[in-house]
Amino acid sequence: MTIKVALEHRTSYTFDRPVRVFPHVVRLRPAPHSRTAIEAYSLRVEPADHFVNWQQDAVGNFVYRLTFPNPTSQLTITVGLIADLKVINPFDFFIEDWAETWPSAGFSYPEPLAEDLKPYLRPVDEAGGRIRSRRAGAGLGEHVRDGAGHPHDQLPGRAQ
């Protein structure tokens, strides 16, 4: 069974006088490698005097770059699409023999895979220690700060 959905996303800016609009990079198109089939896609940009360059980023996502040659008092980007949502069984996969006993007996990755995963399997404290020492060496102190300058461990709503 499938469900078809129609989506529309609109971003609008209105300026009190004509302004120069610098290039915009927009990522409002589903990736070609996604599971959801896109049956229709439309892009509308106002003002009409603009240029569109379609590109793909390093991982295959569609990106479009908009450039505007003339000043404008309004900018509107509208994307419409029709998607065919299919039921996907999230448990439709195989488990390798070496991974079947986790977590009770633990498992170890085969050597080529273990080598590839080594950066991700390192204990967090190991990387954290290097980061703390670099921050201290740069005079940045121990605390990560938010945009308002509050230390990360003193942000509102955080347990003290």
mmCIF file of C-alpha atoms in Angstrom:
data_model
loop_
_atom_site.group_PDB
_atom_site.id
_atom_site.type_symbol
_atom_site.label_atom_id
_atom_site.label_comp_id
_atom_site.label_asym_id
_atom_site.label_seq_id
_atom_site.Cartn_x
_atom_site.Cartn_y
_atom_site.Cartn_z
ATOM 1 C CA MET A 1 0.000 0.000 0.000
ATOM 2 C CA THR A 2 1.280 3.475 -0.844
ATOM 3 C CA ILE A 3 0.282 6.958 0.182
ATOM 4 C CA LYS A 4 0.776 9.901 -2.135
ATOM 5 C CA VAL A 5 1.469 13.233 -0.517
ATOM 6 C CA ALA A 6 1.766 16.681 -2.033
ATOM 7 C CA LEU A 7 4.091 19.082 -0.244
ATOM 8 C CA GLU A 8 4.739 22.756 -0.784
ATOM 9 C CA HIS A 9 7.509 24.723 0.913
ATOM 10 C CA ARG A 10 7.639 28.491 0.481
ATOM 11 C CA THR A 11 10.240 30.917 1.783
ATOM 12 C CA SER A 12 9.477 34.617 1.243
ATOM 13 C CA TYR A 13 11.358 37.779 2.012
ATOM 14 C CA THR A 14 9.926 41.275 1.546
ATOM 15 C CA PHE A 15 12.254 44.273 1.764
ATOM 16 C CA ASP A 16 11.268 47.906 2.313
ATOM 17 C CA ARG A 17 13.357 48.950 -0.699
ATOM 18 C CA PRO A 18 15.134 47.181 -3.555
ATOM 19 C CA VAL A 19 18.192 45.308 -2.298
ATOM 20 C CA ARG A 20 20.958 43.358 -3.930
ATOM 21 C CA VAL A 21 20.374 39.653 -3.258
ATOM 22 C CA PHE A 22 23.565 37.651 -3.041
ATOM 23 C CA PRO A 23 23.718 34.062 -4.374
ATOM 24 C CA HIS A 24 21.623 31.509 -2.489
ATOM 25 C CA VAL A 25 22.430 27.802 -2.225
ATOM 26 C CA VAL A 26 19.202 25.881 -1.749
ATOM 27 C CA ARG A 27 18.814 22.230 -0.737
ATOM 28 C CA LEU A 28 15.116 21.587 -1.157
ATOM 29 C CA ARG A 29 15.075 18.575 -3.445
ATOM 30 C CA PRO A 30 15.061 14.995 -2.168
ATOM 31 C CA ALA A 31 18.200 12.996 -2.832
ATOM 32 C CA PRO A 32 18.038 10.693 -5.846
ATOM 33 C CA HIS A 33 19.137 7.782 -3.661
ATOM 34 C CA SER A 34 16.323 8.174 -1.107
ATOM 35 C CA ARG A 35 13.755 5.401 -0.685
ATOM 36 C CA THR A 36 10.789 7.685 -1.340
ATOM 37 C CA ALA A 37 9.892 8.011 -4.999
ATOM 38 C CA ILE A 38 9.319 11.599 -6.143
ATOM 39 C CA GLU A 39 6.681 11.643 -8.876
ATOM 40 C CA ALA A 40 6.707 15.384 -9.533
ATOM 41 C CA TYR A 41 8.923 18.296 -8.518
ATOM 42 C CA SER A 42 8.652 22.003 -9.213
ATOM 43 C CA LEU A 43 10.730 25.026 -8.325
ATOM 44 C CA ARG A 44 9.444 28.599 -8.635
ATOM 45 C CA VAL A 45 11.631 31.591 -7.861
ATOM 46 C CA GLU A 46 10.586 35.235 -7.847
ATOM 47 C CA PRO A 47 11.867 37.610 -9.101
ATOM 48 C CA ALA A 48 11.731 36.029 -12.546
ATOM 49 C CA ASP A 49 15.089 37.491 -13.590
ATOM 50 C CA HIS A 50 17.394 34.996 -11.904
ATOM 51 C CA PHE A 51 19.761 32.209 -12.880
ATOM 52 C CA VAL A 52 19.638 28.626 -11.577
ATOM 53 C CA ASN A 53 22.636 26.295 -11.591
ATOM 54 C CA TRP A 54 21.769 22.712 -10.621
ATOM 55 C CA GLN A 55 24.593 20.859 -8.931
ATOM 56 C CA GLN A 56 25.191 17.782 -6.826
ATOM 57 C CA ASP A 57 27.193 17.847 -3.606
ATOM 58 C CA ALA A 58 29.862 15.325 -2.611
ATOM 59 C CA VAL A 59 27.308 12.743 -1.434
ATOM 60 C CA GLY A 60 24.925 13.039 -4.385
ATOM 61 C CA ASN A 61 22.328 15.462 -3.010
ATOM 62 C CA PHE A 62 20.784 17.976 -5.405
ATOM 63 C CA VAL A 63 21.724 21.589 -4.736
ATOM 64 C CA TYR A 64 20.716 24.616 -6.681
ATOM 65 C CA ARG A 65 22.506 27.915 -6.685
ATOM 66 C CA LEU A 66 20.443 30.970 -7.407
ATOM 67 C CA THR A 67 21.963 34.240 -8.577
ATOM 68 C CA PHE A 68 20.086 37.494 -8.986
ATOM 69 C CA PRO A 69 21.479 40.100 -11.400
ATOM 70 C CA ASN A 70 19.203 42.980 -10.333
ATOM 71 C CA PRO A 71 18.080 44.501 -7.025
ATOM 72 C CA THR A 72 14.640 43.385 -5.847
ATOM 73 C CA SER A 73 12.171 44.200 -3.097
ATOM 74 C CA GLN A 74 10.858 40.647 -2.819
ATOM 75 C CA LEU A 75 12.338 37.137 -2.929
ATOM 76 C CA THR A 76 10.185 34.021 -2.921
ATOM 77 C CA ILE A 77 11.359 30.431 -3.366
ATOM 78 C CA THR A 78 8.600 27.835 -3.696
ATOM 79 C CA VAL A 79 9.158 24.102 -4.006
ATOM 80 C CA GLY A 80 6.347 21.668 -4.685
ATOM 81 C CA LEU A 81 6.543 17.915 -4.923
ATOM 82 C CA ILE A 82 4.457 14.779 -5.002
ATOM 83 C CA ALA A 83 5.968 11.857 -3.123
ATOM 84 C CA ASP A 84 4.899 8.224 -3.194
ATOM 85 C CA LEU A 85 5.319 6.945 0.370
ATOM 86 C CA LYS A 86 5.691 3.186 0.495
ATOM 87 C CA VAL A 87 5.606 1.025 3.585
ATOM 88 C CA ILE A 88 9.167 -0.075 4.318
ATOM 89 C CA ASN A 89 9.950 -2.905 6.704
ATOM 90 C CA PRO A 90 12.806 -1.589 8.893
ATOM 91 C CA PHE A 91 13.686 -5.164 9.891
ATOM 92 C CA ASP A 92 14.319 -6.383 6.351
ATOM 93 C CA PHE A 93 18.050 -7.033 6.700
ATOM 94 C CA PHE A 94 20.504 -9.810 7.479
ATOM 95 C CA ILE A 95 22.742 -10.084 10.537
ATOM 96 C CA GLU A 96 26.219 -11.429 9.968
ATOM 97 C CA ASP A 97 27.139 -14.555 11.963
ATOM 98 C CA TRP A 98 29.888 -12.715 13.870
ATOM 99 C CA ALA A 99 27.335 -10.115 15.109
ATOM 100 C CA GLU A 100 24.561 -12.435 16.308
ATOM 101 C CA THR A 101 25.764 -12.755 19.927
ATOM 102 C CA TRP A 102 25.939 -9.076 20.824
ATOM 103 C CA PRO A 103 25.500 -7.718 23.516
ATOM 104 C CA SER A 104 25.502 -10.712 25.881
ATOM 105 C CA ALA A 105 28.749 -12.340 24.720
ATOM 106 C CA GLY A 106 30.092 -9.410 22.736
ATOM 107 C CA PHE A 107 31.630 -9.699 19.304
ATOM 108 C CA SER A 108 34.649 -8.494 17.422
ATOM 109 C CA TYR A 109 34.630 -7.104 13.925
ATOM 110 C CA PRO A 110 36.485 -8.918 11.133
ATOM 111 C CA GLU A 111 39.967 -7.397 10.704
ATOM 112 C CA PRO A 112 39.388 -5.289 7.529
ATOM 113 C CA LEU A 113 36.177 -3.846 8.977
ATOM 114 C CA ALA A 114 37.745 -3.299 12.409
ATOM 115 C CA GLU A 115 40.506 -1.235 10.803
ATOM 116 C CA ASP A 116 37.965 0.940 8.969
ATOM 117 C CA LEU A 117 35.909 1.435 12.148
ATOM 118 C CA LYS A 118 38.871 2.148 14.456
ATOM 119 C CA PRO A 119 38.261 5.951 14.638
ATOM 120 C CA TYR A 120 34.635 5.341 15.677
ATOM 121 C CA LEU A 121 35.376 2.653 18.254
ATOM 122 C CA ARG A 122 37.927 4.700 20.208
ATOM 123 C CA PRO A 123 36.750 5.562 23.751
ATOM 124 C CA VAL A 124 35.261 9.058 23.949
ATOM 125 C CA ASP A 125 37.662 10.145 26.707
ATOM 126 C CA GLU A 126 40.625 9.488 24.422
ATOM 127 C CA ALA A 127 39.491 12.129 21.894
ATOM 128 C CA GLY A 128 38.129 14.413 24.606
ATOM 129 C CA GLY A 129 41.496 14.603 26.308
ATOM 130 C CA ARG A 130 43.171 15.783 23.111
ATOM 131 C CA ILE A 131 40.468 18.370 22.496
ATOM 132 C CA ARG A 132 40.707 19.711 26.053
ATOM 133 C CA SER A 133 44.492 20.000 25.807
ATOM 134 C CA ARG A 134 44.239 21.851 22.463
ATOM 135 C CA ARG A 135 41.619 24.245 23.865
ATOM 136 C CA ALA A 136 43.753 24.923 26.947
ATOM 137 C CA GLY A 137 46.851 25.453 24.787
ATOM 138 C CA ALA A 138 44.935 27.987 22.706
ATOM 139 C CA GLY A 139 43.782 29.824 25.837
ATOM 140 C CA LEU A 140 40.169 28.779 25.333
ATOM 141 C CA GLY A 141 39.705 27.212 28.761
ATOM 142 C CA GLU A 142 37.699 24.146 29.684
ATOM 143 C CA HIS A 143 34.143 25.277 28.945
ATOM 144 C CA VAL A 144 32.360 25.200 25.622
ATOM 145 C CA ARG A 145 30.162 28.282 25.347
ATOM 146 C CA ASP A 146 26.846 28.816 23.619
ATOM 147 C CA GLY A 147 26.101 31.745 21.277
ATOM 148 C CA ALA A 148 25.278 34.030 24.251
ATOM 149 C CA GLY A 149 28.609 33.267 25.927
ATOM 150 C CA HIS A 150 27.244 30.980 28.661
ATOM 151 C CA PRO A 151 29.430 27.992 29.559
ATOM 152 C CA HIS A 152 27.890 24.803 28.170
ATOM 153 C CA ASP A 153 27.582 23.276 31.634
ATOM 154 C CA GLN A 154 25.558 26.307 32.829
ATOM 155 C CA LEU A 155 22.984 26.516 30.048
ATOM 156 C CA PRO A 156 19.385 27.063 31.145
ATOM 157 C CA GLY A 157 17.520 23.830 31.756
ATOM 158 C CA ARG A 158 20.684 21.792 32.315
ATOM 159 C CA ALA A 159 21.250 19.951 35.552
ATOM 160 C CA GLN A 160 23.991 21.613 37.573
#
